[in-house]
CSV table of C-alpha atoms in Angstrom, one decimal:
chain,number,residue,atom,x,y,z
A,19,MET,CA,-18.8,-65.9,-12.4
A,20,THR,CA,-17.1,-69.1,-11.6
A,21,ASP,CA,-18.5,-71.8,-9.3
A,22,GLN,CA,-15.9,-71.0,-6.7
A,23,GLU,CA,-16.7,-67.3,-6.7
A,24,LEU,CA,-20.5,-68.1,-6.5
A,25,VAL,CA,-19.9,-70.5,-3.6
A,26,ARG,CA,-17.7,-67.9,-1.8
A,27,ARG,CA,-20.4,-65.3,-2.1
A,28,VAL,CA,-23.2,-67.7,-0.9
A,29,ARG,CA,-21.0,-68.5,2.1
A,30,GLU,CA,-20.9,-64.7,2.8
A,31,GLY,CA,-24.7,-64.7,2.9
A,32,ASP,CA,-25.4,-63.6,-0.6
A,33,LEU,CA,-28.8,-65.2,-1.5
A,34,ALA,CA,-28.7,-63.8,-5.0
A,35,ALA,CA,-25.6,-65.8,-5.7
A,36,PHE,CA,-27.4,-68.9,-4.6
A,37,ARG,CA,-30.3,-68.0,-6.9
A,38,THR,CA,-27.7,-67.9,-9.7
A,39,ILE,CA,-26.6,-71.4,-8.7
A,40,VAL,CA,-30.2,-72.6,-8.7
A,41,ASP,CA,-31.0,-71.0,-12.0
A,42,GLN,CA,-27.9,-72.6,-13.7
A,43,ASN,CA,-28.6,-76.1,-12.3
A,44,LYS,CA,-32.4,-76.3,-11.7
A,45,LEU,CA,-33.3,-77.9,-15.0
A,46,ALA,CA,-30.5,-80.5,-14.8
A,47,VAL,CA,-31.5,-81.4,-11.2
A,48,PHE,CA,-35.2,-81.6,-12.1
A,49,ARG,CA,-34.6,-83.7,-15.1
A,50,LEU,CA,-32.4,-86.1,-13.2
A,51,ALA,CA,-35.0,-86.4,-10.4
A,52,TYR,CA,-37.8,-86.9,-13.0
A,53,ASP,CA,-35.8,-89.5,-14.9
A,54,MET,CA,-35.0,-91.3,-11.6
A,55,THR,CA,-38.6,-91.3,-10.2
A,56,GLY,CA,-40.7,-91.1,-13.4
A,57,ASN,CA,-43.0,-88.7,-11.5
A,58,ARG,CA,-43.1,-84.9,-12.0
A,59,GLN,CA,-44.5,-84.1,-8.6
A,60,ASP,CA,-41.8,-86.2,-6.9
A,61,ALA,CA,-39.2,-84.6,-9.1
A,62,GLU,CA,-40.3,-81.1,-8.0
A,63,ASP,CA,-40.2,-82.1,-4.3
A,64,ILE,CA,-36.9,-83.7,-4.7
A,65,SER,CA,-35.4,-80.7,-6.5
A,66,GLN,CA,-36.5,-78.4,-3.5
A,67,GLU,CA,-34.9,-80.9,-1.1
A,68,VAL,CA,-31.7,-80.9,-3.2
A,69,PHE,CA,-31.3,-77.2,-3.2
A,70,VAL,CA,-32.1,-76.8,0.5
A,71,LYS,CA,-29.5,-79.5,1.3
A,72,ALA,CA,-27.0,-77.9,-1.0
A,73,TYR,CA,-27.5,-74.5,0.6
A,74,ARG,CA,-27.1,-75.9,4.1
A,75,SER,CA,-24.0,-78.0,3.3
A,76,LEU,CA,-22.2,-75.6,1.0
A,77,GLU,CA,-19.6,-75.3,3.7
A,78,ARG,CA,-18.6,-78.8,2.9
A,79,PHE,CA,-18.2,-78.2,-0.8
A,80,ARG,CA,-14.4,-78.3,-1.3
A,81,GLY,CA,-14.4,-77.4,-5.0
A,82,GLU,CA,-12.6,-80.6,-6.0
A,83,ALA,CA,-15.4,-81.6,-8.3
A,84,LYS,CA,-17.6,-79.4,-10.4
A,85,LEU,CA,-20.6,-77.8,-8.6
A,86,SER,CA,-23.0,-79.5,-11.0
A,87,SER,CA,-21.5,-83.0,-10.2
A,88,TRP,CA,-21.9,-82.3,-6.5
A,89,LEU,CA,-25.5,-81.4,-7.1
A,90,TYR,CA,-26.0,-84.6,-9.2
A,91,ARG,CA,-24.7,-86.6,-6.3
A,92,ILE,CA,-27.0,-85.0,-3.8
A,93,THR,CA,-29.9,-85.6,-6.3
A,94,VAL,CA,-29.1,-89.2,-6.8
A,95,ASN,CA,-28.9,-89.8,-3.0
A,96,ALA,CA,-32.2,-87.9,-2.5
A,97,CYS,CA,-33.9,-90.0,-5.1
A,98,HIS,CA,-32.5,-93.2,-3.6
A,99,ASP,CA,-33.8,-92.1,-0.1
A,100,HIS,CA,-37.1,-91.2,-1.7
A,101,HIS,CA,-37.3,-94.7,-3.3
A,102,SER,CA,-36.5,-96.5,-0.1
A,103,ARG,CA,-39.0,-94.4,1.8
A,104,LYS,CA,-41.7,-95.2,-0.7
A,105,ARG,CA,-41.0,-98.9,-0.6
A,106,TRP,CA,-40.9,-98.9,3.2
A,107,ASN,CA,-44.2,-97.1,3.4
A,108,ALA,CA,-45.7,-99.5,1.0
A,109,MET,CA,-44.5,-102.5,3.0
A,110,ARG,CA,-45.5,-101.3,6.4
A,111,PRO,CA,-48.4,-103.5,7.7
A,112,ASP,CA,-50.1,-100.4,9.1
A,113,GLY,CA,-49.1,-98.2,6.3
A,114,GLN,CA,-51.5,-97.0,3.6
A,115,MET,CA,-50.7,-98.1,0.1
A,116,GLU,CA,-49.8,-95.0,-1.9
A,117,GLU,CA,-52.1,-94.4,-4.7
A,118,ARG,CA,-50.4,-94.7,-8.0
A,119,ASP,CA,-51.3,-92.3,-10.8
A,120,GLU,CA,-52.2,-94.8,-13.5
A,121,THR,CA,-53.6,-92.1,-15.8
A,122,PRO,CA,-51.4,-92.1,-18.9
A,123,MET,CA,-50.1,-88.7,-19.8
A,124,PHE,CA,-51.2,-87.5,-23.2
A,125,HIS,CA,-48.1,-87.3,-25.4
A,126,GLY,CA,-49.7,-86.3,-28.7
A,127,HIS,CA,-48.2,-83.4,-30.6
A,128,ALA,CA,-50.0,-80.7,-32.4
A,129,GLY,CA,-50.9,-81.9,-35.9
A,130,ASP,CA,-50.8,-85.6,-34.9
A,131,ASP,CA,-53.8,-87.7,-36.0
A,132,PRO,CA,-55.6,-89.5,-33.1
A,133,GLU,CA,-54.0,-92.8,-34.0
A,134,THR,CA,-50.4,-91.4,-34.0
A,135,ALA,CA,-51.1,-89.5,-30.7
A,136,ALA,CA,-52.5,-92.7,-29.1
A,137,GLU,CA,-49.5,-94.7,-30.3
A,138,ARG,CA,-47.1,-92.1,-29.0
A,139,THR,CA,-48.9,-92.1,-25.6
A,140,MET,CA,-48.7,-95.8,-25.4
A,141,MET,CA,-45.0,-95.9,-26.3
A,142,GLN,CA,-44.3,-93.3,-23.5
A,143,GLY,CA,-46.1,-95.7,-21.2
A,144,HIS,CA,-44.0,-98.6,-22.3
A,145,ILE,CA,-40.8,-96.7,-22.0
A,146,GLU,CA,-41.7,-95.6,-18.4
A,147,ALA,CA,-42.7,-99.1,-17.4
A,148,ALA,CA,-39.4,-100.4,-18.8
A,149,LEU,CA,-37.4,-97.9,-16.8
A,150,GLU,CA,-39.4,-98.9,-13.7
A,151,ARG,CA,-38.1,-102.4,-14.1
A,152,LEU,CA,-34.5,-101.2,-13.5
A,153,THR,CA,-33.1,-101.3,-10.0
A,154,PRO,CA,-32.5,-97.8,-8.5
A,155,ARG,CA,-28.7,-98.1,-9.2
A,156,GLU,CA,-29.2,-99.3,-12.7
A,157,ARG,CA,-31.7,-96.4,-13.3
A,158,ALA,CA,-29.2,-93.9,-11.9
A,159,VAL,CA,-26.4,-95.0,-14.1
A,160,PHE,CA,-28.5,-95.2,-17.2
A,161,THR,CA,-30.1,-91.9,-16.6
A,162,LEU,CA,-26.9,-90.1,-15.9
A,163,ARG,CA,-25.3,-91.5,-19.1
A,164,HIS,CA,-28.2,-91.6,-21.5
A,165,TYR,CA,-30.2,-88.5,-20.5
A,166,GLN,CA,-27.7,-86.3,-18.7
A,167,ASP,CA,-24.9,-87.2,-21.2
A,168,LEU,CA,-22.3,-87.6,-18.5
A,169,SER,CA,-19.2,-89.7,-19.3
A,170,LEU,CA,-18.7,-93.0,-17.7
A,171,ARG,CA,-15.8,-91.5,-15.7
A,172,GLU,CA,-17.9,-88.6,-14.4
A,173,ILE,CA,-20.7,-91.0,-13.4
A,174,ALA,CA,-18.1,-93.1,-11.5
A,175,GLY,CA,-17.0,-90.0,-9.7
A,176,ILE,CA,-20.6,-88.9,-8.9
A,177,LEU,CA,-21.6,-92.3,-7.6
A,178,LYS,CA,-18.2,-93.0,-6.0
A,179,ILE,CA,-17.9,-96.4,-7.7
A,180,SER,CA,-15.4,-97.7,-10.2
A,181,GLU,CA,-15.7,-97.1,-13.9
A,182,GLY,CA,-15.9,-100.8,-14.5
A,183,THR,CA,-18.9,-101.1,-12.2
A,184,VAL,CA,-20.6,-98.2,-14.1
A,185,LYS,CA,-20.0,-100.0,-17.3
A,186,SER,CA,-21.4,-103.3,-16.1
A,187,MET,CA,-24.4,-101.6,-14.5
A,188,LEU,CA,-25.2,-99.7,-17.7
A,189,PHE,CA,-24.8,-102.8,-19.9
A,190,ARG,CA,-27.2,-104.7,-17.6
A,191,ALA,CA,-29.6,-101.8,-17.6
A,192,LEU,CA,-29.6,-101.7,-21.4
A,193,LYS,CA,-30.1,-105.5,-21.7
A,194,ARG,CA,-33.0,-105.3,-19.3
A,195,LEU,CA,-34.6,-102.4,-21.3
A,196,GLN,CA,-34.0,-104.4,-24.5
A,197,LYS,CA,-35.9,-107.3,-23.0
A,198,GLU,CA,-38.8,-105.1,-21.7
A,199,LEU,CA,-39.1,-103.4,-25.0
A,200,GLN,CA,-38.3,-106.2,-27.4
A,201,PHE,CA,-41.7,-105.9,-29.1
A,202,TYR,CA,-40.5,-102.6,-30.6
A,203,ARG,CA,-37.6,-104.4,-32.5
A,204,LYS,CA,-37.4,-103.3,-36.1
A,205,ASP,CA,-37.0,-106.9,-37.3
A,206,LEU,CA,-40.3,-107.8,-35.8
A,207,GLY,CA,-41.9,-105.2,-38.1
A,208,VAL,CA,-43.2,-103.0,-35.2
A,209,GLN,CA,-43.1,-99.4,-36.3
A,210,ARG,CA,-42.4,-96.5,-33.9
A,211,PRO,CA,-44.6,-93.4,-34.1
B,127,MET,CA,-7.9,-111.0,-32.6
B,128,MET,CA,-10.8,-109.9,-30.3
B,129,THR,CA,-13.0,-112.5,-28.7
B,130,HIS,CA,-16.8,-112.2,-28.6
B,131,TRP,CA,-16.6,-111.6,-24.8
B,132,GLU,CA,-14.0,-108.9,-25.3
B,133,CYS,CA,-16.1,-107.3,-28.0
B,134,GLU,CA,-19.2,-107.4,-25.8
B,135,GLN,CA,-17.3,-105.6,-23.0
B,136,LEU,CA,-16.8,-102.7,-25.3
B,137,PHE,CA,-20.5,-102.4,-26.3
B,138,VAL,CA,-21.4,-99.6,-23.8
B,139,GLU,CA,-18.4,-97.5,-24.6
B,140,ALA,CA,-18.9,-97.9,-28.3
B,141,LEU,CA,-22.6,-97.1,-28.0
B,142,TYR,CA,-22.0,-93.8,-26.2
B,143,GLY,CA,-19.0,-92.7,-28.3
B,144,GLU,CA,-16.4,-93.3,-25.6
B,145,LEU,CA,-14.5,-95.9,-27.6
B,146,THR,CA,-11.7,-94.3,-29.7
B,147,GLY,CA,-8.3,-95.1,-31.2
B,148,PRO,CA,-7.0,-98.6,-31.8
B,149,ARG,CA,-9.6,-100.2,-29.6
B,150,ARG,CA,-12.3,-98.7,-31.7
B,151,HIS,CA,-10.6,-100.1,-34.9
B,152,GLN,CA,-10.3,-103.6,-33.3
B,153,PHE,CA,-14.0,-103.4,-32.2
B,154,ASP,CA,-15.1,-102.4,-35.7
B,155,ASP,CA,-13.0,-105.1,-37.3
B,156,HIS,CA,-14.5,-107.7,-35.1
B,157,LEU,CA,-18.0,-106.5,-35.8
B,158,ALA,CA,-17.4,-106.5,-39.5
B,159,GLY,CA,-16.6,-110.2,-39.4
B,160,CYS,CA,-18.9,-111.4,-36.7
B,161,GLU,CA,-22.6,-111.6,-37.4
B,162,ASP,CA,-23.6,-112.5,-33.8
B,163,CYS,CA,-21.8,-109.5,-32.2
B,164,ARG,CA,-23.0,-107.2,-35.0
B,165,GLY,CA,-26.6,-108.3,-34.4
B,166,ALA,CA,-26.2,-108.0,-30.5
B,167,PHE,CA,-24.7,-104.5,-30.8
B,168,GLN,CA,-27.3,-103.4,-33.3
B,169,ARG,CA,-30.2,-104.5,-31.0
B,170,LEU,CA,-28.6,-102.6,-28.1
B,171,ALA,CA,-28.3,-99.5,-30.3
B,172,GLU,CA,-32.0,-99.8,-31.3
B,173,VAL,CA,-33.1,-99.9,-27.7
B,174,SER,CA,-30.9,-96.9,-27.0
B,175,ALA,CA,-32.5,-95.0,-29.9
B,176,LEU,CA,-35.9,-96.0,-28.7
B,177,MET,CA,-35.2,-94.5,-25.2
B,178,ASP,CA,-34.4,-91.2,-27.0
B,179,HIS,CA,-38.1,-91.0,-27.7
B,180,ARG,CA,-38.9,-90.5,-24.1
B,181,GLU,CA,-40.7,-87.2,-23.4
B,182,ARG,CA,-41.0,-85.4,-20.1
B,183,SER,CA,-43.0,-82.3,-19.2
B,184,GLU,CA,-41.0,-79.5,-17.6
B,185,PRO,CA,-42.0,-76.7,-15.4
B,186,THR,CA,-43.0,-73.5,-17.1
B,187,ALA,CA,-41.3,-70.1,-16.4
B,188,ALA,CA,-44.1,-69.2,-13.9
B,189,GLU,CA,-43.7,-72.6,-12.2
B,190,TRP,CA,-39.9,-72.0,-11.9
B,191,THR,CA,-40.7,-68.6,-10.3
B,192,ALA,CA,-43.0,-70.3,-7.7
B,193,PHE,CA,-40.2,-72.9,-7.2
B,194,TRP,CA,-37.7,-70.3,-6.3
B,195,ASN,CA,-40.2,-68.4,-4.1
B,196,GLU,CA,-40.9,-71.6,-2.1
B,197,LEU,CA,-37.2,-72.4,-1.9
B,198,GLU,CA,-36.4,-68.8,-0.7
B,199,ASP,CA,-39.1,-69.1,2.0
B,200,ARG,CA,-37.6,-72.3,3.2
B,201,LEU,CA,-34.0,-71.0,3.2
B,202,THR,CA,-34.8,-67.8,4.9
B,203,ALA,CA,-37.3,-69.3,7.4
B,204,GLY,CA,-34.7,-72.0,8.3
B,205,ALA,CA,-37.0,-74.8,7.4
B,206,LYS,CA,-35.9,-78.3,8.3
B,207,THR,CA,-33.8,-80.0,5.6
B,208,GLU,CA,-35.5,-83.3,6.1
B,209,THR,CA,-38.9,-84.0,4.5
B,210,PRO,CA,-41.5,-83.7,7.3
B,211,ARG,CA,-42.6,-87.1,8.6
B,212,ASN,CA,-45.7,-87.8,10.4
B,213,SER,CA,-44.9,-90.0,13.4
B,214,ILE,CA,-42.2,-91.4,15.5
B,215,LEU,CA,-42.4,-94.6,13.5
B,216,ASP,CA,-41.7,-92.7,10.4
B,217,ARG,CA,-38.6,-91.1,11.8
B,218,LEU,CA,-37.1,-94.4,12.5
B,219,ARG,CA,-35.1,-96.0,9.7
B,220,PRO,CA,-36.7,-99.2,8.3
B,221,VAL,CA,-33.6,-101.2,9.4
B,222,HIS,CA,-34.0,-100.0,13.0
B,223,ILE,CA,-37.6,-101.0,13.1
B,224,SER,CA,-36.7,-104.5,11.7
B,225,TRP,CA,-34.0,-105.0,14.3
B,226,ALA,CA,-36.4,-104.0,17.0
B,227,ALA,CA,-39.0,-106.4,15.7
B,228,GLY,CA,-36.4,-109.2,15.4
B,229,ILE,CA,-35.3,-108.7,19.0
B,230,ALA,CA,-38.9,-108.6,20.1
B,231,ALA,CA,-39.6,-111.9,18.3
B,232,VAL,CA,-36.6,-113.6,20.0
B,233,VAL,CA,-37.8,-112.3,23.4
B,234,LEU,CA,-41.3,-113.6,22.7
B,235,VAL,CA,-39.9,-117.0,21.7
B,236,ALA,CA,-37.8,-117.2,24.9
B,237,PHE,CA,-40.8,-116.1,27.0
B,238,GLY,CA,-42.9,-118.7,25.4
B,239,ILE,CA,-40.4,-121.4,26.1
B,240,VAL,CA,-40.2,-120.4,29.8
B,241,ILE,CA,-43.9,-120.2,30.2
B,242,GLY,CA,-44.3,-123.6,28.4
B,243,GLN,CA,-41.9,-125.2,30.8
B,244,ARG,CA,-43.6,-123.9,33.9
B,245,VAL,CA,-47.3,-123.9,33.2
B,246,GLY,CA,-49.3,-127.2,33.5
B,247,VAL,CA,-48.3,-130.8,33.1
B,248,PRO,CA,-50.4,-132.6,30.6
B,249,THR,CA,-52.1,-135.9,31.5
B,250,ASP,CA,-51.0,-139.0,29.8
B,251,GLY,CA,-53.9,-138.9,27.4
B,252,ASP,CA,-53.1,-135.3,26.5
B,253,LEU,CA,-49.4,-135.7,26.2
B,254,GLY,CA,-49.3,-136.6,22.5
B,255,THR,CA,-51.6,-133.7,21.5
B,256,HIS,CA,-49.8,-131.2,23.7
B,257,PHE,CA,-46.4,-132.3,22.5
B,258,SER,CA,-47.3,-132.0,18.8
B,259,THR,CA,-49.1,-128.6,19.4
B,260,ALA,CA,-46.1,-127.2,21.3
B,261,GLU,CA,-43.8,-128.5,18.6
B,262,LYS,CA,-45.8,-126.8,15.9
B,263,ILE,CA,-45.9,-123.5,17.8
B,264,LEU,CA,-42.1,-123.7,18.2
B,265,LEU,CA,-41.6,-124.6,14.6
B,266,ASN,CA,-43.7,-121.6,13.6
B,267,GLU,CA,-41.8,-119.3,15.9
B,268,ARG,CA,-38.6,-120.5,14.4
B,269,ALA,CA,-39.9,-119.9,10.9
B,270,LEU,CA,-41.1,-116.4,11.8
B,271,ASN,CA,-37.8,-115.7,13.4
B,272,TYR,CA,-36.0,-116.9,10.3
B,273,LEU,CA,-38.2,-114.6,8.1
B,274,GLU,CA,-37.5,-111.6,10.4
B,275,ARG,CA,-33.8,-112.2,10.3
B,276,SER,CA,-33.8,-112.7,6.6
B,277,LYS,CA,-35.8,-109.5,6.1
B,278,VAL,CA,-33.4,-107.4,8.3
B,279,LEU,CA,-30.5,-108.8,6.3
B,280,LEU,CA,-32.1,-108.2,2.9
B,281,LEU,CA,-33.2,-104.7,3.8
B,282,GLY,CA,-29.6,-103.9,4.7
B,283,VAL,CA,-28.4,-105.3,1.4
B,284,VAL,CA,-31.2,-103.7,-0.8
B,285,ASN,CA,-30.8,-100.3,0.9
B,286,GLY,CA,-27.0,-100.5,0.9
B,287,GLY,CA,-26.5,-97.5,-1.3
B,288,PHE,CA,-23.6,-97.1,-3.7
B,289,VAL,CA,-20.9,-98.0,-1.2
B,290,GLU,CA,-18.7,-100.7,-2.6
B,291,PRO,CA,-18.6,-103.6,-0.2
B,292,THR,CA,-14.8,-104.0,0.0
B,293,SER,CA,-15.0,-105.3,3.6
B,294,GLY,CA,-18.4,-104.6,4.8
B,295,LEU,CA,-20.2,-107.7,3.8
B,296,ALA,CA,-18.4,-110.3,5.9
B,297,ARG,CA,-20.9,-110.1,8.7
B,298,GLU,CA,-23.9,-110.3,6.3
B,299,GLN,CA,-22.4,-113.4,4.7
B,300,GLU,CA,-21.9,-115.0,8.1
B,301,ILE,CA,-25.5,-114.4,8.9
B,302,SER,CA,-26.5,-115.7,5.4
B,303,ARG,CA,-24.6,-118.9,6.0
B,304,SER,CA,-26.4,-119.5,9.3
B,305,LEU,CA,-29.8,-118.7,7.8
B,306,VAL,CA,-29.1,-121.1,4.9
B,307,THR,CA,-28.4,-123.9,7.4
B,308,GLU,CA,-31.7,-123.0,9.3
B,309,ALA,CA,-33.6,-122.9,6.0
B,310,ALA,CA,-32.6,-126.5,5.2
B,311,ASN,CA,-33.8,-127.7,8.6
B,312,LEU,CA,-37.1,-125.7,8.4
B,313,ARG,CA,-37.9,-127.0,5.0
B,314,GLN,CA,-37.6,-130.6,6.2
B,315,GLU,CA,-39.8,-129.9,9.2
B,316,LEU,CA,-42.5,-127.9,7.5
B,317,THR,CA,-44.6,-130.8,6.2
B,318,ALA,CA,-48.2,-129.8,7.0
B,319,ALA,CA,-50.5,-128.8,4.1
B,320,ASP,CA,-51.0,-125.3,5.6
B,321,GLU,CA,-47.3,-124.7,5.9
B,322,GLN,CA,-46.4,-125.2,2.2
B,323,ARG,CA,-46.6,-121.5,1.3
B,324,LEU,CA,-44.2,-120.7,4.1
B,325,LYS,CA,-42.0,-123.5,3.0
B,326,GLN,CA,-41.9,-122.2,-0.6
B,327,LEU,CA,-41.0,-118.7,0.6
B,328,ILE,CA,-38.2,-120.1,2.8
B,329,ALA,CA,-36.9,-122.0,-0.3
B,330,GLU,CA,-36.9,-118.8,-2.4
B,331,LEU,CA,-35.0,-116.9,0.4
B,332,GLU,CA,-32.6,-119.8,0.6
B,333,VAL,CA,-31.5,-119.2,-3.0
B,334,ILE,CA,-30.9,-115.5,-2.5
B,335,LEU,CA,-29.1,-116.1,0.9
B,336,LEU,CA,-26.9,-118.7,-0.7
B,337,GLN,CA,-25.9,-116.2,-3.4
B,338,LEU,CA,-25.1,-113.7,-0.8
B,339,ALA,CA,-23.1,-116.2,1.3
B,340,ASN,CA,-21.1,-117.2,-1.8
B,341,LEU,CA,-20.2,-113.6,-2.8
B,342,GLU,CA,-16.5,-112.9,-3.4
B,343,GLN,CA,-14.9,-111.0,-0.6
B,344,THR,CA,-13.5,-108.4,-3.0
B,345,ALA,CA,-15.9,-105.7,-4.3
B,346,ASP,CA,-18.3,-108.0,-6.2
B,347,ILE,CA,-20.7,-105.2,-7.2
B,348,PRO,CA,-22.2,-107.0,-10.3
B,349,ALA,CA,-23.1,-110.1,-8.2
B,350,LEU,CA,-24.4,-107.9,-5.4
B,351,GLU,CA,-26.6,-106.1,-8.0
B,352,ILE,CA,-28.0,-109.4,-9.2
B,353,ILE,CA,-28.9,-110.3,-5.7
B,354,ARG,CA,-30.6,-106.9,-5.1
B,355,GLY,CA,-32.4,-107.3,-8.4
B,356,GLY,CA,-33.5,-110.8,-7.4
B,357,VAL,CA,-34.9,-109.6,-4.1
B,358,GLU,CA,-36.8,-106.7,-5.8
B,359,ARG,CA,-38.1,-108.8,-8.8
B,360,GLN,CA,-39.3,-111.6,-6.7
B,361,GLY,CA,-40.9,-109.2,-4.2
B,362,LEU,CA,-39.4,-111.2,-1.3
B,363,LEU,CA,-39.6,-108.4,1.3
B,364,LEU,CA,-43.4,-108.0,0.5
B,365,LYS,CA,-43.9,-111.8,0.7
B,366,ILE,CA,-42.2,-111.9,4.1
B,367,ASN,CA,-44.4,-109.0,5.3
B,368,LEU,CA,-47.5,-110.8,4.1
B,369,GLU,CA,-46.5,-114.0,5.8
B,370,GLN,CA,-45.8,-112.1,9.1
B,371,MET,CA,-49.2,-110.5,8.8
B,372,ARG,CA,-50.8,-113.9,8.3
B,373,ALA,CA,-49.1,-115.2,11.4
B,374,GLN,CA,-50.4,-112.2,13.5
B,375,ALA,CA,-53.9,-112.5,12.2
B,376,PRO,CA,-56.4,-114.1,14.8
B,377,PRO,CA,-57.5,-117.7,13.9
B,378,VAL,CA,-60.8,-118.0,12.3
B,379,PRO,CA,-63.3,-119.7,14.6
B,380,ALA,CA,-64.4,-123.1,13.4
B,381,ASP,CA,-68.1,-122.2,13.3
B,382,THR,CA,-67.4,-119.2,11.1
B,383,ALA,CA,-65.1,-121.0,8.7
B,384,ARG,CA,-66.2,-121.0,5.1
B,385,LYS,CA,-68.9,-123.6,4.4
B,386,PRO,CA,-70.3,-124.6,1.0
B,387,THR,CA,-73.4,-122.7,0.3
B,388,THR,CA,-75.1,-125.6,-1.4
B,389,GLU,CA,-74.8,-129.3,-0.8
B,390,ARG,CA,-73.5,-131.2,-3.8
B,391,LYS,CA,-76.1,-133.6,-5.0
B,392,PRO,CA,-75.1,-137.1,-5.8
B,393,ILE,CA,-75.1,-137.8,-9.5
């Protein structure tokens, strides 16, 4: 069934058709939210918000873009709102500082010796920390290109910015990641697990 | 022949396989003959490969079922689309709060000036002390007003979303220019030892505001991103909040001020 057909059926009140849309896109939405926030719980909450918003505003979906691109756009905006809200709550003089989960997730694989598992976990921590150093916009562009494998043109369409801006943001994001992770450079002799 | 700059402009497209045809050939030719560009591109490719090692845990089938059940409940129960928030303060946007606080600060300053003009005439002996105290209070009010206005402005810029500022930044730039002028005056007047931290913050803000004031009128997204990044990296909004909290804190009474626990013995 095409996107247009699914959307038409949802508009007619067919919840099963909406479930098909959710099933087709939930993983991509979750991954994007996870990559944007670096937090699984936040990603799940944001994914819920995205589909609720999508359901309620499906009337406004004109079908000019792919349904997945439309959902990506809602997700990026939801992540952006989430980030602003978190920052604002953290800055409020009367607000309580949100407790940050500093417990490193164990990233060892079956069969890994303890040293390799520890190195892998540490590297995941470094990668997450490097991603956190990006601005929300840089992170959105990097995530959409690197992890969601969208073209520069598609990203420009989703974020409603020019392709040149996407390129320059992505370049800056990569340079910043390079700086943050420079101790992993091959020519420094640091091995990756 | 491609220049280094032109080559660098193609790094992103080449890295993600979006560079094809004659431009790809030109790019490859340049890399083959240019060690600097080759090294720079290779380092970028290395970091890109490193980011591929990122792992994320994903919901299990059972969790996805629970996800749909919760979603279905929300859709059928007509749950609110917005994340529930706790208080009236939470429902207000940050920028609205900041504007309200700014207006309140201005009203307070005006009220203070009126009261200051009407209440009590100092004696000759007190005149010097009163004058310098009043000057200091006014200077502090001006500095706090400056911080509040800067905060409102920077919140607007930082939370500006993805909209390209084709024409929307003229007002912000005008405010930036007036703030830069005020910063220069404040920095000259803040000379007391206990005002140096405030002076330093004003100097840091001045740099960012100057960048904002000098933005090109056309959509200068990269420059705007640098400004946003600067605000975030330097934690300027947090520093402003801390300074405002310090200003609101009640003064420590002289007799409870920190005293040395032991007297230093002469050598």
